[in-house]
CSV table of C-alpha atoms and ligand atoms in Angstrom, one decimal:
chain,number,residue,atom,x,y,z
A,223,MET,CA,22.2,27.4,6.7
A,224,LEU,CA,19.8,25.1,4.8
A,225,ARG,CA,22.7,23.0,2.9
A,226,GLU,CA,24.5,22.7,6.6
A,227,VAL,CA,21.6,21.5,8.5
A,228,MET,CA,20.7,19.3,5.3
A,229,ARG,CA,24.2,17.2,5.3
A,230,HIS,CA,24.1,17.2,9.3
A,231,ALA,CA,21.1,15.1,9.1
A,232,GLU,CA,22.6,13.3,6.3
A,233,GLY,CA,25.6,12.4,8.7
A,234,LEU,CA,22.8,11.5,11.6
A,235,LEU,CA,21.4,8.8,9.3
A,236,ARG,CA,24.3,7.8,7.8
A,237,GLU,CA,25.8,7.0,10.8
A,238,ALA,CA,22.4,5.6,12.1
A,239,GLY,CA,22.9,2.7,9.7
A,240,ILE,CA,20.2,4.1,7.3
A,241,ASP,CA,20.4,2.6,3.6
A,242,THR,CA,19.4,6.0,1.7
A,243,PRO,CA,20.7,9.1,3.7
A,244,GLU,CA,21.1,11.4,1.7
A,245,LEU,CA,17.4,10.9,-0.3
A,246,ASP,CA,16.0,10.8,3.5
A,247,ALA,CA,17.8,13.8,4.6
A,248,ARG,CA,16.2,16.1,1.4
A,249,LEU,CA,12.8,14.6,1.9
A,250,LEU,CA,12.7,15.0,5.6
A,251,THR,CA,14.1,18.2,5.6
A,252,GLY,CA,11.9,19.2,2.8
A,253,ALA,CA,8.9,18.1,4.7
A,254,ALA,CA,10.0,19.7,8.0
A,255,LEU,CA,10.3,22.9,6.4
A,256,GLY,CA,7.5,22.8,3.9
A,257,MET,CA,10.0,23.2,1.0
A,258,THR,CA,9.8,21.6,-2.5
A,259,ARG,CA,13.2,20.3,-3.9
A,260,GLU,CA,13.8,22.9,-6.4
A,261,HIS,CA,13.1,25.7,-3.3
A,262,MET,CA,16.0,24.0,-1.1
A,263,LEU,CA,18.3,24.1,-4.2
A,264,ILE,CA,17.4,27.7,-4.4
A,265,HIS,CA,17.1,28.7,-0.9
A,266,ALA,CA,20.4,26.4,0.0
A,267,THR,CA,22.1,29.0,1.6
A,268,ALA,CA,19.3,30.8,3.4
A,269,ARG,CA,19.5,31.0,7.7
A,270,LEU,CA,17.2,28.5,8.8
A,271,ASN,CA,16.1,29.9,12.4
A,272,GLN,CA,16.0,27.6,15.9
A,273,PRO,CA,12.1,26.0,15.8
A,274,GLN,CA,13.1,25.4,12.0
A,275,VAL,CA,16.2,23.4,12.7
A,276,ALA,CA,14.5,22.0,15.8
A,277,ARG,CA,11.7,20.3,13.4
A,278,VAL,CA,14.2,19.0,10.9
A,279,LEU,CA,16.2,17.4,13.8
A,280,GLY,CA,13.2,15.6,14.9
A,281,PHE,CA,12.3,14.0,12.2
A,282,VAL,CA,15.7,12.5,11.6
A,283,ALA,CA,15.8,11.3,15.2
A,284,ARG,CA,12.1,9.6,14.1
A,285,ARG,CA,14.3,7.9,11.3
A,286,VAL,CA,17.0,7.3,13.4
A,287,GLY,CA,14.7,4.9,15.4
A,288,ARG,CA,13.6,3.3,12.1
A,289,GLU,CA,10.4,5.1,11.4
A,290,PRO,CA,10.0,5.2,7.5
A,291,VAL,CA,10.1,8.2,5.6
A,292,SER,CA,6.4,7.6,4.2
A,293,ARG,CA,5.2,7.5,7.8
A,294,ILE,CA,6.8,10.4,9.1
A,295,LEU,CA,5.7,12.3,5.8
A,296,GLY,CA,2.2,10.7,6.6
A,297,ARG,CA,2.0,10.2,2.8
A,298,ARG,CA,3.2,7.4,0.4
A,299,GLU,CA,2.6,7.4,-3.7
A,300,PHE,CA,0.9,5.1,-5.0
A,301,TRP,CA,0.2,4.3,-8.7
A,302,SER,CA,1.2,8.1,-9.2
A,303,LEU,CA,-1.4,8.9,-6.7
A,304,ASP,CA,-0.9,10.9,-3.1
A,305,PHE,CA,-2.3,8.4,-0.2
A,306,THR,CA,-2.3,9.4,3.4
A,307,LEU,CA,-1.5,6.6,6.3
A,308,SER,CA,-2.1,6.0,9.7
A,309,PRO,CA,-1.0,3.6,12.2
A,310,ALA,CA,-3.7,1.0,11.2
A,311,THR,CA,-2.8,0.9,7.5
A,312,LEU,CA,0.1,-0.7,5.9
A,313,ASP,CA,2.8,1.4,4.1
A,314,PRO,CA,1.6,0.5,0.5
A,315,ARG,CA,4.4,-1.0,-1.5
A,316,PRO,CA,5.6,-0.3,-4.9
A,317,ASP,CA,5.3,-4.3,-5.4
A,318,SER,CA,1.3,-4.1,-5.0
A,319,GLU,CA,1.2,-2.2,-8.2
A,320,THR,CA,1.2,-5.5,-9.7
A,321,VAL,CA,-2.1,-6.1,-8.6
A,322,VAL,CA,-3.3,-3.2,-10.3
A,323,GLU,CA,-1.4,-4.2,-13.6
A,324,GLU,CA,-3.2,-7.4,-13.5
A,325,ALA,CA,-6.5,-5.6,-12.6
A,326,LEU,CA,-6.1,-3.9,-15.9
A,327,ALA,CA,-4.9,-6.0,-17.9
A,328,GLY,CA,-7.9,-8.2,-17.7
A,329,VAL,CA,-10.5,-5.0,-18.1
A,330,ALA,CA,-11.3,-5.4,-21.9
A,331,ASP,CA,-13.5,-1.9,-22.1
A,332,ARG,CA,-12.1,0.4,-19.5
A,333,GLN,CA,-15.3,2.2,-20.2
A,334,ALA,CA,-17.3,-0.6,-18.7
A,335,SER,CA,-19.2,-0.2,-15.4
A,336,LEU,CA,-17.4,-2.5,-13.5
A,337,SER,CA,-17.8,-3.4,-9.5
A,338,VAL,CA,-14.7,-3.8,-7.8
A,339,LEU,CA,-14.1,-5.3,-4.2
A,340,ASP,CA,-11.1,-5.1,-2.2
A,341,LEU,CA,-10.7,-7.1,1.2
A,342,GLY,CA,-8.3,-5.7,3.7
A,343,THR,CA,-8.3,-2.1,2.0
A,344,GLY,CA,-5.8,-0.2,4.4
A,345,THR,CA,-5.1,3.3,2.5
A,346,GLY,CA,-7.4,2.2,-0.1
A,347,CYS,CA,-4.8,2.3,-2.1
A,348,LEU,CA,-5.6,-0.9,-4.6
A,349,LEU,CA,-9.2,0.1,-4.9
A,350,LEU,CA,-8.5,3.5,-5.6
A,351,ALA,CA,-5.6,3.1,-8.1
A,352,VAL,CA,-7.8,0.9,-10.2
A,353,LEU,CA,-11.0,3.0,-9.9
A,354,SER,CA,-8.9,6.1,-11.1
A,355,GLU,CA,-8.0,4.1,-14.4
A,356,LEU,CA,-12.0,3.1,-15.3
A,357,PRO,CA,-13.9,6.0,-15.2
A,358,LYS,CA,-17.2,4.0,-14.8
A,359,ALA,CA,-16.1,1.5,-12.2
A,360,THR,CA,-17.5,1.7,-8.7
A,361,GLY,CA,-15.9,-0.3,-5.7
A,362,LEU,CA,-16.4,-1.1,-1.7
A,363,GLY,CA,-12.9,-1.4,0.4
A,364,ILE,CA,-13.5,-3.6,3.4
A,365,ASP,CA,-11.0,-3.5,6.7
A,366,ARG,CA,-11.5,-5.0,10.1
A,367,SER,CA,-10.6,-1.3,11.3
A,368,GLU,CA,-12.5,1.6,11.5
A,369,GLU,CA,-9.8,3.9,11.6
A,370,ALA,CA,-8.0,2.3,8.2
A,371,VAL,CA,-11.8,2.8,7.1
A,372,GLU,CA,-11.8,6.5,7.6
A,373,THR,CA,-8.1,6.7,6.4
A,374,ALA,CA,-9.5,5.2,2.9
A,375,ARG,CA,-12.4,7.1,2.7
A,376,ALA,CA,-10.4,10.7,3.0
A,377,ASN,CA,-8.0,9.1,0.5
A,378,ALA,CA,-11.2,8.6,-1.6
A,379,ARG,CA,-12.6,12.1,-1.1
A,380,ARG,CA,-9.1,13.9,-1.6
A,381,LEU,CA,-8.7,11.9,-4.9
A,382,GLY,CA,-11.8,12.8,-6.0
A,383,LEU,CA,-13.3,9.4,-6.1
A,384,GLY,CA,-15.5,9.9,-3.2
A,385,GLN,CA,-18.4,9.1,-5.2
A,386,ARG,CA,-17.2,5.9,-6.6
A,387,ALA,CA,-15.9,4.0,-3.5
A,388,ARG,CA,-17.6,3.1,-0.7
A,389,PHE,CA,-15.6,1.9,2.5
A,390,SER,CA,-17.0,-0.4,5.6
A,391,THR,CA,-15.6,-2.4,8.4
A,392,GLY,CA,-15.8,-6.0,7.9
A,393,ASP,CA,-14.5,-9.4,8.1
A,394,TRP,CA,-13.1,-10.2,4.8
A,395,ALA,CA,-16.3,-10.7,2.8
A,396,SER,CA,-18.5,-12.0,5.4
A,397,GLY,CA,-22.4,-10.5,5.3
A,398,ILE,CA,-21.4,-8.9,1.7
A,399,GLU,CA,-24.8,-9.0,-0.3
A,400,ASP,CA,-23.6,-7.5,-3.6
A,401,ARG,CA,-21.9,-9.6,-5.9
A,402,PHE,CA,-18.7,-8.4,-7.7
A,403,ASP,CA,-17.0,-8.2,-11.5
A,404,LEU,CA,-13.6,-7.9,-9.7
A,405,VAL,CA,-12.3,-8.7,-6.2
A,406,ILE,CA,-8.9,-7.7,-5.0
A,407,SER,CA,-6.9,-8.3,-1.8
A,408,ASN,CA,-3.6,-7.9,-0.4
A,409,PRO,CA,-4.6,-9.9,2.9
A,410,PRO,CA,-1.7,-10.6,5.5
A,411,TYR,CA,0.5,-13.2,3.8
A,412,ILE,CA,3.7,-13.1,6.3
A,413,PRO,CA,4.3,-16.6,8.4
A,414,ASP,CA,4.2,-15.9,11.9
A,415,ALA,CA,7.4,-17.2,13.1
A,416,ASP,CA,9.0,-15.0,9.8
A,417,ILE,CA,7.6,-11.6,11.4
A,418,GLU,CA,10.4,-10.9,13.7
A,419,ALA,CA,13.0,-11.1,11.3
A,420,LEU,CA,11.4,-8.3,8.8
A,421,ALA,CA,13.1,-5.1,9.1
A,422,PRO,CA,12.3,-2.5,11.7
A,423,GLU,CA,10.7,-0.4,9.7
A,424,VAL,CA,8.1,-3.1,9.1
A,425,THR,CA,8.0,-4.7,12.4
A,426,ARG,CA,7.6,-1.3,14.4
A,427,PHE,CA,5.5,0.6,12.3
A,428,ASP,CA,3.0,-1.5,10.2
A,429,PRO,CA,0.2,-2.8,11.8
A,430,PRO,CA,0.7,-6.3,13.0
A,431,ALA,CA,-3.0,-7.4,12.0
A,432,ALA,CA,-1.8,-6.4,8.2
A,433,LEU,CA,1.2,-8.8,8.3
A,434,ALA,CA,0.6,-11.7,10.3
A,435,GLY,CA,-0.6,-14.5,8.4
A,436,GLY,CA,-0.9,-17.4,10.4
A,437,PRO,CA,1.3,-20.4,10.7
A,438,ASP,CA,1.7,-20.7,7.2
A,439,GLY,CA,1.0,-17.2,5.8
A,440,LEU,CA,-2.1,-18.6,4.2
A,441,ASP,CA,-4.9,-18.3,6.7
A,442,ALA,CA,-6.4,-15.0,5.1
A,443,TYR,CA,-6.3,-16.7,1.7
A,444,ARG,CA,-8.2,-19.8,3.1
A,445,THR,CA,-10.8,-17.5,4.6
A,446,ILE,CA,-11.4,-15.8,1.5
A,447,VAL,CA,-11.5,-18.0,-0.9
A,448,ALA,CA,-14.1,-19.7,1.0
A,449,GLN,CA,-16.3,-16.4,0.8
A,450,LEU,CA,-15.5,-15.8,-2.6
A,451,PRO,CA,-18.2,-17.8,-4.3
A,452,GLY,CA,-20.8,-15.8,-2.6
A,453,VAL,CA,-19.5,-12.4,-3.5
A,454,LEU,CA,-18.3,-12.8,-7.3
A,455,LYS,CA,-20.5,-12.8,-10.3
A,456,PRO,CA,-20.1,-15.9,-12.6
A,457,GLY,CA,-17.1,-15.2,-14.6
A,458,GLY,CA,-15.9,-12.6,-11.7
A,459,ARG,CA,-12.1,-12.8,-11.2
A,460,ILE,CA,-9.9,-12.7,-8.2
A,461,ILE,CA,-6.5,-10.8,-7.8
A,462,PHE,CA,-4.7,-11.7,-4.4
A,463,GLU,CA,-1.3,-10.0,-3.9
A,464,VAL,CA,1.2,-13.3,-2.5
A,465,GLY,CA,4.3,-13.3,-0.9
A,466,PHE,CA,7.4,-14.5,-2.0
A,467,GLY,CA,6.9,-18.5,-2.6
A,468,GLN,CA,3.2,-18.4,-2.1
A,469,SER,CA,2.1,-18.2,-5.7
A,470,ALA,CA,1.9,-22.1,-6.0
A,471,ASP,CA,0.0,-22.9,-2.8
A,472,VAL,CA,-2.7,-19.9,-3.4
A,473,SER,CA,-3.3,-21.3,-6.7
A,474,ALA,CA,-4.0,-24.5,-5.1
A,475,LEU,CA,-6.2,-23.2,-2.8
A,476,LEU,CA,-8.2,-21.4,-6.0
A,477,ARG,CA,-7.9,-24.8,-8.3
A,478,ALA,CA,-9.5,-26.9,-5.1
A,479,ALA,CA,-12.4,-24.6,-4.8
A,480,GLY,CA,-13.4,-24.8,-8.1
A,481,PHE,CA,-11.8,-21.8,-10.1
A,482,GLY,CA,-10.6,-21.7,-13.4
A,483,ARG,CA,-8.3,-19.8,-15.9
A,484,ILE,CA,-5.8,-19.6,-13.1
A,485,GLY,CA,-2.7,-17.3,-13.5
A,486,VAL,CA,0.6,-15.8,-11.9
A,487,ARG,CA,2.2,-12.4,-12.9
A,488,LYS,CA,5.7,-11.4,-11.7
A,489,ASP,CA,6.4,-7.7,-10.0
A,490,LEU,CA,9.4,-5.5,-11.2
A,491,GLY,CA,11.7,-8.0,-8.8
A,492,GLY,CA,10.9,-10.8,-10.9
A,493,VAL,CA,9.2,-12.2,-7.8
A,494,GLU,CA,5.4,-14.3,-8.4
A,495,ARG,CA,3.5,-11.4,-6.9
A,496,VAL,CA,0.2,-11.9,-8.0
A,497,VAL,CA,-2.3,-15.0,-8.4
A,498,PHE,CA,-5.4,-14.6,-10.0
A,499,GLY,CA,-8.1,-16.8,-11.1
A,500,HIS,CA,-12.2,-16.6,-12.6
A,501,LEU,CA,-15.3,-17.9,-10.9
A,502,ASP,CA,-16.0,-19.9,-14.1
A,503,ALA,CA,-19.8,-20.2,-14.8
B,1243,LIG,N1,4.6,-6.9,1.6
B,1243,LIG,C1,4.9,-6.7,3.1
B,1243,LIG,C2,5.9,-7.0,3.6
B,1243,LIG,O1,6.7,-7.8,2.5
B,1243,LIG,C3,3.7,-7.6,3.8
B,1243,LIG,C4,2.4,-7.2,3.3
B,1243,LIG,C5,1.1,-8.5,3.6
B,1243,LIG,O2,1.6,-9.5,4.3
B,1243,LIG,N2,0.3,-8.5,2.7
B,1243,LIG,O3,6.3,-7.0,4.7
């Protein structure tokens, strides 16, 4: 019966050293059976047929192989919105909501027709979360991967933001002729040598191109900061997500490029997660 299969799944996950075996077993069982949590509680003693059990165990085997639950489900919630993932996109992290918070904190009038550029958009989560809060804003999301661009476009359509968000492949901001009020970016920032020490959920399943930031992790910031004066309106704002311990270095890059009103914002874990600055006119 359902409850037994779920307990069995939990046991397999615990044995494999997964941190949250009970939660993961519930999520994977629900997804494998197409049942909500309430539905599963009500039908806890229902008998499962062989294909249903096989489907649950298939999902559990993937999790034992360290595939994140979000990848197995193919979706992840971010800013209370539902995003589809693909192998070409980073799995959105709760920490990245700090970028959205900072973007909104700096907007005086939420009804303004702001334009937003998202560099390295992946699933589109940052851009679409910002647009979801600013009903008259429009945006462009850039990613080097065509597959990511298609995933982001599909996410925009499903979230009802397809009319206000465009996506296109590109090399950060090169070749972009428009100018924007706001540029946001969560570029790859892990120093190359640190990558192999990350959790297998990250190293095996997030796209390496979304993680690897060069020898000191700052390669993408250097490239983007050099391009910003060509894509920001005078007075426009850049908001970067940064890795642990990088806020001073990224602030210094912005200062050296002539940016003003530079600041940092912490994530919920108290880590300086966001660096912002303005292209002062
Ligand atoms: N936040 C991701 C991690 O900690 C890294 C994402 C990035 O490099 N932008 O694994």
